[in-house]
Short mmCIF file of C-alpha atoms and ligand atoms in Angstrom, two decimals:
data_model
loop_
_atom_site.label_atom_id
_atom_site.label_comp_id
_atom_site.label_asym_id
_atom_site.label_seq_id
_atom_site.Cartn_x
_atom_site.Cartn_y
_atom_site.Cartn_z
CA MET O 1 6.52 23.18 -24.21
CA SER O 2 4.25 22.90 -27.06
CA GLU O 3 0.32 21.96 -26.00
CA ILE O 4 0.84 19.21 -28.74
CA ALA O 5 2.88 16.19 -29.47
CA THR O 6 3.13 14.67 -32.99
CA ILE O 7 3.70 11.65 -33.23
CA GLU O 8 4.58 9.99 -37.22
CA ILE O 9 3.73 6.49 -37.93
CA GLU O 10 4.25 5.73 -41.99
CA GLY O 11 4.95 8.74 -42.73
CA LYS O 12 1.20 10.06 -41.02
CA LYS O 13 1.16 12.92 -38.26
CA TYR O 14 -1.06 12.68 -35.39
CA GLU O 15 -0.97 15.05 -33.25
CA PHE O 16 -2.07 14.97 -29.67
CA PRO O 17 -2.69 17.27 -26.46
CA ILE O 18 -0.21 18.17 -24.47
CA ILE O 19 -1.01 17.96 -20.68
CA LYS O 20 0.60 18.96 -17.58
CA GLY O 21 -1.15 19.38 -13.67
CA THR O 22 -0.70 21.41 -11.43
CA GLU O 23 3.33 20.27 -10.46
CA ASN O 24 4.36 20.29 -13.96
CA GLU O 25 4.06 16.81 -14.61
CA VAL O 26 3.69 16.31 -18.15
CA ALA O 27 1.82 13.74 -20.43
CA ILE O 28 0.74 12.73 -24.28
CA ASP O 29 -3.11 12.92 -24.03
CA ILE O 30 -3.90 9.35 -26.19
CA LYS O 31 -7.26 8.47 -25.42
CA ALA O 32 -7.55 9.55 -29.52
CA LEU O 33 -4.29 7.35 -30.71
CA ARG O 34 -6.22 3.86 -31.50
CA GLY O 35 -9.35 5.49 -33.14
CA SER O 36 -7.66 7.74 -35.24
CA SER O 37 -6.62 6.37 -38.31
CA SER O 38 -3.40 4.96 -36.62
CA GLY O 39 -4.81 1.94 -35.26
CA VAL O 40 -2.21 1.62 -33.41
CA ILE O 41 -1.95 1.00 -29.48
CA THR O 42 1.51 1.63 -26.87
CA LEU O 43 2.85 -0.69 -25.41
CA ASP O 44 4.45 -0.24 -21.33
CA PRO O 45 4.24 -3.32 -19.44
CA GLY O 46 4.48 -2.08 -15.88
CA PHE O 47 3.27 1.01 -16.97
CA LYS O 48 6.85 2.64 -16.35
CA ASN O 49 5.93 5.12 -18.64
CA THR O 50 1.88 5.42 -18.45
CA GLY O 51 -0.26 7.31 -15.98
CA SER O 52 -3.69 5.67 -16.10
CA CYS O 53 -5.91 8.72 -14.27
CA GLU O 54 -5.37 12.31 -13.56
CA SER O 55 -5.96 12.46 -9.39
CA ALA O 56 -6.13 15.11 -7.27
CA ILE O 57 -4.85 13.11 -3.80
CA THR O 58 -1.45 12.07 -3.23
CA TYR O 59 2.08 14.38 -4.73
CA LEU O 60 5.53 12.19 -5.31
CA ASP O 61 8.56 13.38 -7.01
CA GLY O 62 11.39 10.62 -6.98
CA GLU O 63 13.59 12.51 -8.04
CA GLN O 64 13.23 15.47 -4.99
CA GLY O 65 12.13 12.45 -2.53
CA ILE O 66 9.16 14.27 -1.74
CA LEU O 67 5.78 13.12 -0.67
CA ARG O 68 2.46 14.61 -0.39
CA TYR O 69 -1.46 13.88 1.26
CA ARG O 70 -3.33 16.46 -0.51
CA GLY O 71 -0.90 19.37 -0.81
CA TYR O 72 0.25 18.47 3.47
CA SER O 73 4.08 17.24 3.95
CA ILE O 74 4.21 13.53 4.76
CA GLU O 75 6.89 14.91 7.24
CA ASP O 76 4.33 17.64 8.36
CA LEU O 77 1.71 14.98 8.80
CA ALA O 78 3.13 12.72 11.23
CA GLU O 79 5.18 15.27 13.33
CA LYS O 80 1.99 17.57 13.92
CA GLY O 81 -1.20 15.42 12.32
CA ASP O 82 -2.75 12.45 13.60
CA PHE O 83 -3.65 9.13 10.86
CA LEU O 84 -7.42 9.61 11.33
CA GLU O 85 -7.53 13.51 10.16
CA THR O 86 -4.89 12.20 7.07
CA ALA O 87 -7.28 9.94 6.64
CA TYR O 88 -10.01 12.21 6.11
CA ALA O 89 -8.13 14.54 3.99
CA LEU O 90 -7.37 11.46 1.98
CA ILE O 91 -10.45 11.27 1.44
CA PHE O 92 -12.72 13.71 1.16
CA GLY O 93 -9.77 16.50 -0.22
CA ASN O 94 -9.10 18.89 3.34
CA LEU O 95 -7.94 18.44 6.50
CA PRO O 96 -11.00 18.56 8.77
CA ASN O 97 -12.00 21.23 11.20
CA LYS O 98 -13.33 19.71 14.94
CA GLU O 99 -17.19 19.34 14.51
CA GLU O 100 -15.86 17.54 10.95
CA LEU O 101 -13.84 15.42 12.76
CA GLU O 102 -16.21 14.24 15.42
CA LYS O 103 -18.70 13.23 13.54
CA PHE O 104 -16.08 11.12 11.32
CA GLU O 105 -15.33 9.60 14.20
CA SER O 106 -18.08 9.45 15.52
CA ASP O 107 -19.96 7.44 12.77
CA ILE O 108 -16.75 5.07 12.55
CA LYS O 109 -17.29 3.82 16.33
CA ALA O 110 -20.81 3.25 15.28
CA GLN O 111 -19.56 0.84 12.75
CA SER O 112 -17.11 -0.33 14.81
CA HIS O 113 -18.63 -4.03 15.20
CA VAL O 114 -18.11 -7.20 13.43
CA ASP O 115 -21.12 -10.02 12.72
CA GLU O 116 -20.47 -12.61 15.08
CA ASP O 117 -20.84 -15.01 12.70
CA VAL O 118 -17.87 -13.92 10.77
CA LYS O 119 -16.41 -15.76 13.29
CA LYS O 120 -17.41 -18.84 12.00
CA ILE O 121 -15.40 -17.90 8.68
CA LEU O 122 -12.31 -17.39 10.38
CA ASP O 123 -12.45 -20.24 12.43
CA GLY O 124 -12.33 -22.50 9.46
CA PHE O 125 -8.29 -21.36 8.67
CA PRO O 126 -5.61 -22.91 9.96
CA LYS O 127 -3.43 -20.82 11.95
CA SER O 128 -0.74 -21.51 10.41
CA ALA O 129 -2.85 -18.93 7.63
CA HIS O 130 -0.83 -16.34 6.36
CA PRO O 131 -2.67 -13.01 7.72
CA MET O 132 -2.90 -11.00 4.91
CA GLY O 133 -5.45 -13.95 3.46
CA VAL O 134 -6.80 -14.28 5.98
CA LEU O 135 -7.31 -10.84 5.90
CA ALA O 136 -8.38 -10.12 2.60
CA SER O 137 -11.23 -13.13 3.26
CA LEU O 138 -12.52 -11.46 5.64
CA THR O 139 -12.63 -8.09 4.27
CA SER O 140 -14.42 -9.21 0.80
CA ALA O 141 -17.07 -11.39 3.87
CA LEU O 142 -17.67 -8.49 5.22
CA ILE O 143 -19.84 -7.61 1.37
CA ALA O 144 -22.45 -10.70 3.26
CA PHE O 145 -23.07 -8.71 6.12
CA ASN O 146 -23.54 -5.84 4.96
CA PRO O 147 -25.13 -5.62 1.87
CA ASP O 148 -25.89 -1.76 1.76
CA SER O 149 -22.24 -0.76 1.20
CA GLU O 150 -21.51 -3.05 -1.89
CA ASP O 151 -23.53 -0.95 -4.86
CA VAL O 152 -23.51 2.23 -4.41
CA ASP O 153 -23.58 5.47 -6.48
CA SER O 154 -24.55 8.69 -4.55
CA GLU O 155 -21.84 10.23 -2.54
CA ASP O 156 -24.09 9.25 1.08
CA GLU O 157 -23.94 5.93 -0.04
CA MET O 158 -19.93 5.51 -1.02
CA TYR O 159 -19.72 7.59 2.99
CA ASN O 160 -21.39 4.83 4.14
CA ALA O 161 -19.83 2.30 2.93
CA ILE O 162 -16.39 4.25 4.03
CA VAL O 163 -16.93 4.90 7.93
CA THR O 164 -18.07 0.97 7.57
CA ILE O 165 -14.73 -0.30 5.98
CA LEU O 166 -12.91 2.07 8.86
CA GLY O 167 -15.08 0.89 11.83
CA LYS O 168 -14.02 -3.33 11.26
CA PHE O 169 -10.98 -3.78 9.04
CA PRO O 170 -9.05 -2.60 12.49
CA ILE O 171 -11.23 -5.47 14.05
CA LEU O 172 -10.38 -8.12 11.22
CA VAL O 173 -6.75 -6.61 11.55
CA SER O 174 -6.92 -7.64 15.29
CA TRP O 175 -8.99 -11.05 14.26
CA ALA O 176 -6.31 -12.31 11.78
CA LEU O 177 -3.03 -12.17 14.39
CA ARG O 178 -5.25 -13.09 17.59
CA LYS O 179 -6.34 -16.65 16.07
CA LYS O 180 -2.23 -17.07 14.83
CA GLN O 181 -1.58 -16.61 18.64
CA GLY O 182 -5.02 -18.42 19.90
CA LEU O 183 -6.29 -15.42 21.60
CA PRO O 184 -9.90 -14.12 22.06
CA LEU O 185 -11.31 -12.10 18.96
CA ASP O 186 -12.22 -8.98 21.27
CA TYR O 187 -14.08 -5.84 19.99
CA GLY O 188 -12.63 -2.56 20.66
CA ASP O 189 -13.70 0.82 23.08
CA ASP O 190 -15.56 3.77 22.20
CA SER O 191 -13.67 5.20 24.68
CA LEU O 192 -10.41 4.97 22.74
CA GLY O 193 -9.41 7.23 19.97
CA TYR O 194 -8.60 5.48 16.73
CA VAL O 195 -5.08 4.66 16.98
CA GLU O 196 -5.41 3.24 20.78
CA ASN O 197 -7.90 0.79 19.86
CA ILE O 198 -6.70 -0.15 16.92
CA ALA O 199 -3.48 -0.57 19.94
CA LYS O 200 -5.74 -2.23 22.14
CA LEU O 201 -7.01 -4.35 19.63
CA LEU O 202 -3.15 -5.68 19.05
CA PHE O 203 -1.83 -5.94 22.42
CA LYS O 204 -4.62 -6.83 25.24
CA LYS O 205 -4.10 -9.93 26.97
CA PRO O 206 -7.02 -11.55 28.76
CA ASN O 207 -5.68 -12.54 31.47
CA SER O 208 -4.02 -8.68 32.76
CA ASP O 209 -5.75 -5.26 32.43
CA TYR O 210 -4.38 -2.97 29.62
CA LYS O 211 -1.96 -0.49 30.31
CA GLN O 212 -1.68 1.94 27.66
CA ASN O 213 1.27 2.45 26.47
CA ASP O 214 2.44 5.82 24.35
CA ILE O 215 5.28 5.44 22.59
CA ILE O 216 3.36 2.43 21.23
CA ILE O 217 0.85 4.99 20.19
CA ASN O 218 2.58 7.61 18.52
CA ALA O 219 4.89 5.71 16.40
CA LEU O 220 2.41 3.57 15.13
CA ASP O 221 -0.18 6.85 14.54
CA LYS O 222 3.19 7.87 12.79
CA LEU O 223 3.26 4.34 10.82
CA LEU O 224 0.33 4.94 9.28
CA ILE O 225 0.10 7.84 8.25
CA LEU O 226 3.44 7.52 6.02
CA HIS O 227 1.26 4.50 5.00
CA ALA O 228 -1.66 6.13 3.69
CA ASP O 229 -1.51 6.53 0.39
CA HIS O 230 1.70 6.41 -2.49
CA GLU O 231 -0.38 7.55 -5.56
CA GLN O 232 -0.36 4.65 -8.13
CA ASN O 233 1.55 1.91 -6.74
CA CYS O 234 0.72 -2.02 -7.56
CA SER O 235 -2.55 -2.38 -4.67
CA THR O 236 -4.02 0.60 -5.23
CA SER O 237 -4.28 0.93 -9.24
CA THR O 238 -5.82 -2.72 -8.59
CA VAL O 239 -8.04 -0.86 -6.17
CA ARG O 240 -8.86 1.08 -8.88
CA ILE O 241 -9.17 -1.13 -11.48
CA VAL O 242 -11.43 -3.49 -9.51
CA GLY O 243 -13.63 -0.40 -8.77
CA SER O 244 -13.86 0.66 -11.75
CA SER O 245 -16.30 -2.53 -13.59
CA HIS O 246 -18.27 -0.89 -10.05
CA ALA O 247 -17.76 -3.96 -7.95
CA GLY O 248 -18.17 -2.25 -4.43
CA LEU O 249 -15.60 -0.43 -1.84
CA PHE O 250 -15.11 -4.00 0.39
CA ALA O 251 -14.05 -6.25 -2.74
CA SER O 252 -11.90 -3.61 -4.73
CA ILE O 253 -10.44 -3.58 -0.73
CA SER O 254 -9.72 -7.26 -0.71
CA ALA O 255 -8.28 -7.10 -4.44
CA GLY O 256 -6.08 -4.79 -2.81
CA ILE O 257 -4.87 -6.32 0.28
CA SER O 258 -4.25 -9.25 -2.25
CA ALA O 259 -1.75 -7.46 -4.53
CA LEU O 260 -0.36 -6.04 -1.69
CA TRP O 261 0.77 -9.16 -0.66
CA GLY O 262 3.51 -9.96 -2.89
CA PRO O 263 7.04 -9.41 -1.37
CA LEU O 264 8.26 -6.88 -4.09
CA HIS O 265 5.70 -4.63 -3.15
CA GLY O 266 3.90 -4.62 1.07
CA GLY O 267 5.48 -7.72 1.60
CA ALA O 268 8.96 -6.41 1.26
CA ASN O 269 8.62 -5.46 5.07
CA GLN O 270 8.13 -9.07 5.86
CA ALA O 271 10.91 -10.16 3.47
CA VAL O 272 13.06 -7.12 5.57
CA LEU O 273 12.73 -8.59 8.54
CA GLU O 274 13.73 -12.36 7.20
CA MET O 275 16.52 -11.26 4.46
CA LEU O 276 17.82 -8.91 7.98
CA GLU O 277 17.12 -12.16 10.13
CA ALA O 278 19.10 -14.47 7.56
CA ILE O 279 22.11 -12.32 7.97
CA LYS O 280 22.38 -11.93 11.87
CA GLU O 281 22.35 -15.98 11.55
CA ASP O 282 25.09 -15.91 8.66
CA GLY O 283 27.01 -14.37 11.15
CA GLY O 284 25.96 -10.81 9.68
CA ASP O 285 28.00 -11.22 6.76
CA THR O 286 26.35 -8.90 4.98
CA LYS O 287 28.64 -8.88 1.62
CA LYS O 288 27.54 -11.97 0.71
CA TYR O 289 23.99 -11.05 0.64
CA MET O 290 25.28 -7.40 -1.69
CA ALA O 291 26.78 -10.37 -3.39
CA LYS O 292 23.76 -12.34 -4.00
CA ALA O 293 21.99 -9.02 -4.46
CA LYS O 294 24.12 -8.16 -7.06
CA ASP O 295 24.25 -11.53 -9.09
CA LYS O 296 22.03 -11.93 -11.71
CA GLN O 297 22.20 -15.67 -11.90
CA ASP O 298 20.76 -15.34 -8.18
CA PRO O 299 16.90 -14.56 -7.83
CA PHE O 300 17.72 -12.89 -4.28
CA ARG O 301 17.03 -8.71 -4.45
CA LEU O 302 17.82 -6.85 -1.10
CA MET O 303 14.28 -6.86 0.21
CA GLY O 304 13.47 -3.09 1.01
CA PHE O 305 15.76 -1.41 -1.54
CA GLY O 306 14.88 0.31 -4.41
CA HIS O 307 11.10 1.94 -6.24
CA ARG O 308 9.81 2.38 -9.11
CA VAL O 309 9.78 6.56 -7.76
CA TYR O 310 11.98 7.13 -5.92
CA LYS O 311 15.32 7.16 -7.28
CA ASN O 312 16.48 9.02 -4.40
CA PHE O 313 15.96 8.58 -0.75
CA ASP O 314 12.48 7.31 -0.22
CA PRO O 315 11.76 10.33 2.81
CA ARG O 316 9.07 7.22 4.50
CA ALA O 317 12.50 5.31 5.13
CA LYS O 318 13.89 8.95 6.43
CA ILE O 319 11.24 9.58 9.10
CA ILE O 320 10.90 5.95 9.57
CA LYS O 321 14.56 4.77 10.02
CA VAL O 322 14.86 8.11 13.24
CA ALA O 323 11.66 6.48 14.30
CA ALA O 324 13.82 3.24 14.95
CA ASP O 325 16.34 4.49 16.73
CA GLU O 326 14.13 6.32 19.05
CA VAL O 327 11.44 3.53 19.16
CA LEU O 328 13.80 0.95 20.34
CA ALA O 329 15.85 3.73 22.77
CA ASP O 330 12.37 4.67 24.13
CA LEU O 331 10.70 0.96 25.13
CA GLY O 332 14.17 -0.30 26.03
CA VAL O 333 14.65 -2.72 23.19
CA THR O 334 17.90 -3.51 21.60
CA ASP O 335 18.04 -5.29 18.47
CA PRO O 336 21.36 -6.62 17.13
CA VAL O 337 18.70 -6.20 13.49
CA LEU O 338 19.01 -2.85 13.40
CA ASP O 339 22.69 -2.81 13.04
CA ILE O 340 22.74 -4.51 10.89
CA ALA O 341 20.45 -2.90 8.70
CA LYS O 342 22.15 0.18 9.46
CA GLY O 343 25.28 -1.23 8.62
CA LEU O 344 23.92 -2.75 4.98
CA GLU O 345 22.76 0.19 4.40
CA GLN O 346 25.79 1.92 4.53
CA GLU O 347 27.47 -0.99 1.86
CA ALA O 348 24.42 -0.49 -0.13
CA LEU O 349 24.88 3.32 -0.59
CA SER O 350 28.37 3.18 -1.53
CA ASP O 351 28.11 0.21 -4.00
CA ASP O 352 28.64 1.27 -7.56
CA TYR O 353 25.96 -1.64 -8.07
CA PHE O 354 23.29 -0.03 -6.23
CA VAL O 355 24.34 3.54 -6.40
CA LYS O 356 23.99 3.33 -10.13
CA ARG O 357 20.36 1.98 -10.01
CA LYS O 358 19.76 4.58 -8.02
CA LEU O 359 18.28 1.88 -5.37
CA TYR O 360 17.76 3.12 -1.79
CA PRO O 361 16.25 2.78 1.28
CA ASN O 362 12.17 2.21 0.30
CA VAL O 363 9.47 2.53 3.20
CA ASP O 364 9.63 -1.15 4.12
CA PHE O 365 12.87 -1.73 5.53
CA TYR O 366 12.80 -0.10 8.57
CA SER O 367 9.35 -0.07 9.47
CA GLY O 368 9.91 -4.35 10.61
CA ILE O 369 12.11 -3.15 13.34
CA ILE O 370 9.13 -0.92 14.99
CA TYR O 371 6.99 -3.47 14.38
CA ARG O 372 8.89 -5.79 16.36
CA ALA O 373 9.82 -3.55 18.82
CA MET O 374 6.26 -3.71 19.31
CA GLY O 375 5.47 -7.47 19.86
CA ILE O 376 4.28 -7.88 15.87
CA PRO O 377 4.92 -11.20 14.44
CA THR O 378 6.73 -10.28 11.28
CA ASP O 379 3.91 -12.07 8.93
CA MET O 380 1.77 -9.52 10.58
CA PHE O 381 3.64 -6.83 9.32
CA THR O 382 2.06 -6.60 5.34
CA VAL O 383 -1.04 -6.35 7.55
CA MET O 384 -0.09 -3.33 9.63
CA PHE O 385 0.77 -1.65 6.07
CA ALA O 386 -2.39 -2.42 4.82
CA LEU O 387 -4.70 -0.86 8.08
CA GLY O 388 -1.93 2.54 6.85
CA ARG O 389 -3.21 1.85 3.24
CA LEU O 390 -6.93 2.04 3.87
CA PRO O 391 -7.49 5.45 3.69
CA GLY O 392 -5.56 6.00 0.57
CA TRP O 393 -7.35 2.88 -0.65
CA ILE O 394 -11.04 4.38 -0.16
CA ALA O 395 -9.28 7.71 -1.18
CA GLN O 396 -8.45 6.07 -4.65
CA TRP O 397 -11.91 4.29 -5.20
CA ARG O 398 -13.82 7.58 -4.44
CA GLU O 399 -12.27 9.72 -6.56
CA MET O 400 -11.65 7.36 -9.32
CA ARG O 401 -16.35 6.62 -8.82
CA LEU O 402 -17.05 9.81 -8.38
CA ARG O 403 -15.32 11.37 -11.14
CA LYS O 404 -16.60 8.54 -13.51
CA GLU O 405 -13.66 6.65 -14.14
CA PRO O 406 -14.45 3.90 -17.50
CA ILE O 407 -14.16 0.64 -17.03
CA GLY O 408 -10.49 -0.59 -17.07
CA ARG O 409 -9.59 -2.86 -19.88
CA PRO O 410 -5.74 -2.86 -21.16
CA ARG O 411 -4.68 -3.57 -24.66
CA GLN O 412 -2.72 -5.94 -25.91
CA ILE O 413 -0.27 -7.02 -28.72
CA TYR O 414 -0.70 -10.35 -29.81
CA ILE O 415 2.27 -12.51 -29.84
CA GLY O 416 0.86 -16.28 -30.01
CA GLU O 417 0.09 -18.34 -33.60
CA ASN O 418 -1.25 -17.10 -36.44
CA HIS O 419 -5.05 -19.24 -37.41
CA ARG O 420 -4.51 -22.79 -38.38
CA SER O 421 -6.78 -25.77 -38.34
CA PHE O 422 -7.72 -27.78 -36.37
CA VAL O 423 -6.77 -31.42 -35.79
CA ASP O 424 -8.82 -34.65 -34.56
CA ILE O 425 -6.44 -36.31 -31.27
CA GLU O 426 -5.54 -39.34 -34.01
CA ASN O 427 -3.86 -36.76 -36.16
CA ARG O 428 -2.04 -34.61 -33.28
C1 SDX G 501 6.50 -0.67 -2.06
O1 SDX G 501 5.15 1.70 -5.58
C2 SDX G 501 4.47 2.17 -5.08
O2 SDX G 501 4.98 3.31 -4.52
C3 SDX G 501 5.06 1.04 -3.70
C4 SDX G 501 5.09 1.83 -2.25
C5 SDX G 501 3.45 2.11 -1.47
O3 SDX G 501 3.31 2.77 -0.23
O4 SDX G 501 3.20 1.72 -2.10
O5 SDX G 501 6.26 2.56 -2.19
C6 SDX G 501 5.14 0.51 -1.15
O6 SDX G 501 5.96 -1.69 -2.84
C7 SDX G 501 7.91 -0.93 -1.22
C8 SDX G 501 9.17 -1.40 -2.98
C9 SDX G 501 9.01 -2.58 -2.10
N1 SDX G 501 9.46 -3.69 -2.49
C10 SDX G 501 11.21 -4.32 -1.64
O7 SDX G 501 11.35 -3.05 -1.47
C11 SDX G 501 11.19 -5.60 -2.85
C12 SDX G 501 12.87 -5.22 -3.39
N2 SDX G 501 12.73 -4.01 -4.68
C13 SDX G 501 12.85 -4.15 -5.97
O8 SDX G 501 12.07 -5.42 -5.84
C14 SDX G 501 12.10 -2.86 -7.25
O9 SDX G 501 13.27 -2.57 -6.60
C15 SDX G 501 11.53 -2.53 -7.19
C16 SDX G 501 10.19 -4.06 -7.16
C17 SDX G 501 10.47 -2.22 -5.79
C18 SDX G 501 11.18 -2.03 -8.32
O10 SDX G 501 10.95 -2.44 -9.27
P1 SDX G 501 11.38 -1.21 -10.65
O11 SDX G 501 11.01 -0.89 -10.86
O12 SDX G 501 10.54 -2.58 -11.52
O13 SDX G 501 12.78 -1.73 -11.25
P2 SDX G 501 13.74 -2.51 -11.11
O14 SDX G 501 12.97 -4.81 -11.76
O15 SDX G 501 13.40 -2.46 -13.12
O16 SDX G 501 15.09 -2.81 -11.68
C19 SDX G 501 15.60 -1.60 -11.91
C20 SDX G 501 17.65 -2.33 -11.63
C21 SDX G 501 17.77 -3.78 -12.29
O17 SDX G 501 18.79 -4.15 -12.46
P3 SDX G 501 19.47 -3.78 -14.15
O18 SDX G 501 18.57 -4.88 -14.84
O19 SDX G 501 19.47 -3.09 -14.60
O20 SDX G 501 20.27 -4.71 -13.96
O21 SDX G 501 17.45 -2.86 -10.85
C22 SDX G 501 17.69 -3.21 -10.02
C23 SDX G 501 17.17 -4.95 -10.73
O22 SDX G 501 17.32 -6.07 -10.53
N3 SDX G 501 17.16 -3.67 -8.79
C24 SDX G 501 17.56 -4.12 -7.93
C25 SDX G 501 17.02 -4.58 -6.62
N4 SDX G 501 15.80 -3.13 -6.97
C26 SDX G 501 16.25 -3.19 -8.38
N5 SDX G 501 18.68 -5.27 -7.08
C27 SDX G 501 19.05 -5.87 -6.25
N6 SDX G 501 18.02 -5.62 -5.36
C28 SDX G 501 16.88 -4.69 -5.47
N7 SDX G 501 16.02 -4.47 -4.03
#
């Protein structure tokens, strides 16, 4: 392939370098486009054709259904690894050796507490508050209680901010859940591993001894690994652009949480369960919902289906679908919505509308079924997504800062009024 791309504008030719990634992805480097005498920009709503950065963290191939973190396949990580070492690999580049992992875990445990005054902020929320709004607020509030984590420039300062939020975030997640449930706000248990501690934070009841359920631990570990990063998705791009103004890590993560909340993004896992429940209430009438999803006059979409990048099966959905069967069987739980989900999947995969648009189940289609089997409330599903995505957001923010990326500031094409004179109100 040529190293140069030529664009002709009004008879004049402009040349731009072509760059190729380590997986042979190709881009036209248009950094010099507007500065050239053409003065033109490109326009790409939703950035469907636009790369925002070069990154060494996650590679995904939407046609082949491939997803790798730092070159390790998610299939290997989900089967052989655990969430903490996956988080380390995403953030620092390689799977850790024993010493590195022990230090990482110890530094995180040293941060696994939250200032009691944060509870006063939580007290201000009604129980009905959506836990994603609570989590975004408490994450931003952490800045006030950890000022050293805000204005970080050195790798050491960044490392301290990173282990601080990895230590405190699971506590905020558990407080968001326990606030809704009217349960006492608990702290973790340093004798436990990272995911074991998360499970205890979520499920420990005040009136009985906590008994660890390894089925839940294994399923949770796998789900967190599968959600850990996904290159430049909406919430990660948000974290990067907020961080590019040199707002701190916690402020950038808080913005990412808000972006993830949307039902077109991470909020889809909650919307999937609400959709499946509605279909169940409707007597399992999947055909009615398929018709709604295809009706352009109807805003309804088949939640958990379709993806900006995957035009094949989302590899995470494949793994989670198998895990859903296993977890429900192991827990001795039967959930009628799982059968409805499988029926819907079968119908969609043989429906011309979906086949033509390459709409397959994505990561959100089956994950909520497992979270529900674990006893997690539906409006906490996206919080669980955020818990998994935290290391990815951190890794992307750190890469952006270490590569000294410029502040994100897209251009636009103005389509409003041309200049006009001010008119006094008496004459309007
Ligand atoms: C996540 O980006 C990431 O990596 C995200 C994520 C991550 O890990 O960070 O993978 C997590 O967000 C997964 C996606 C969760 N969202 C949902 O499940 C919501 C339902 N899906 C859609 O809203 C949609 O598929 C998106 C938002 C996921 C992708 O939308 P795109 O890429 O902008 O595609 P589009 O809206 O342009 O759709 C193309 C066509 C349209 O029809 P036509 O105009 O061509 O006739 O497909 C149709 C759409 O109407 N379509 C759907 C559909 N998704 C797309 N029709 C019915 N149901 C759907 N779910």
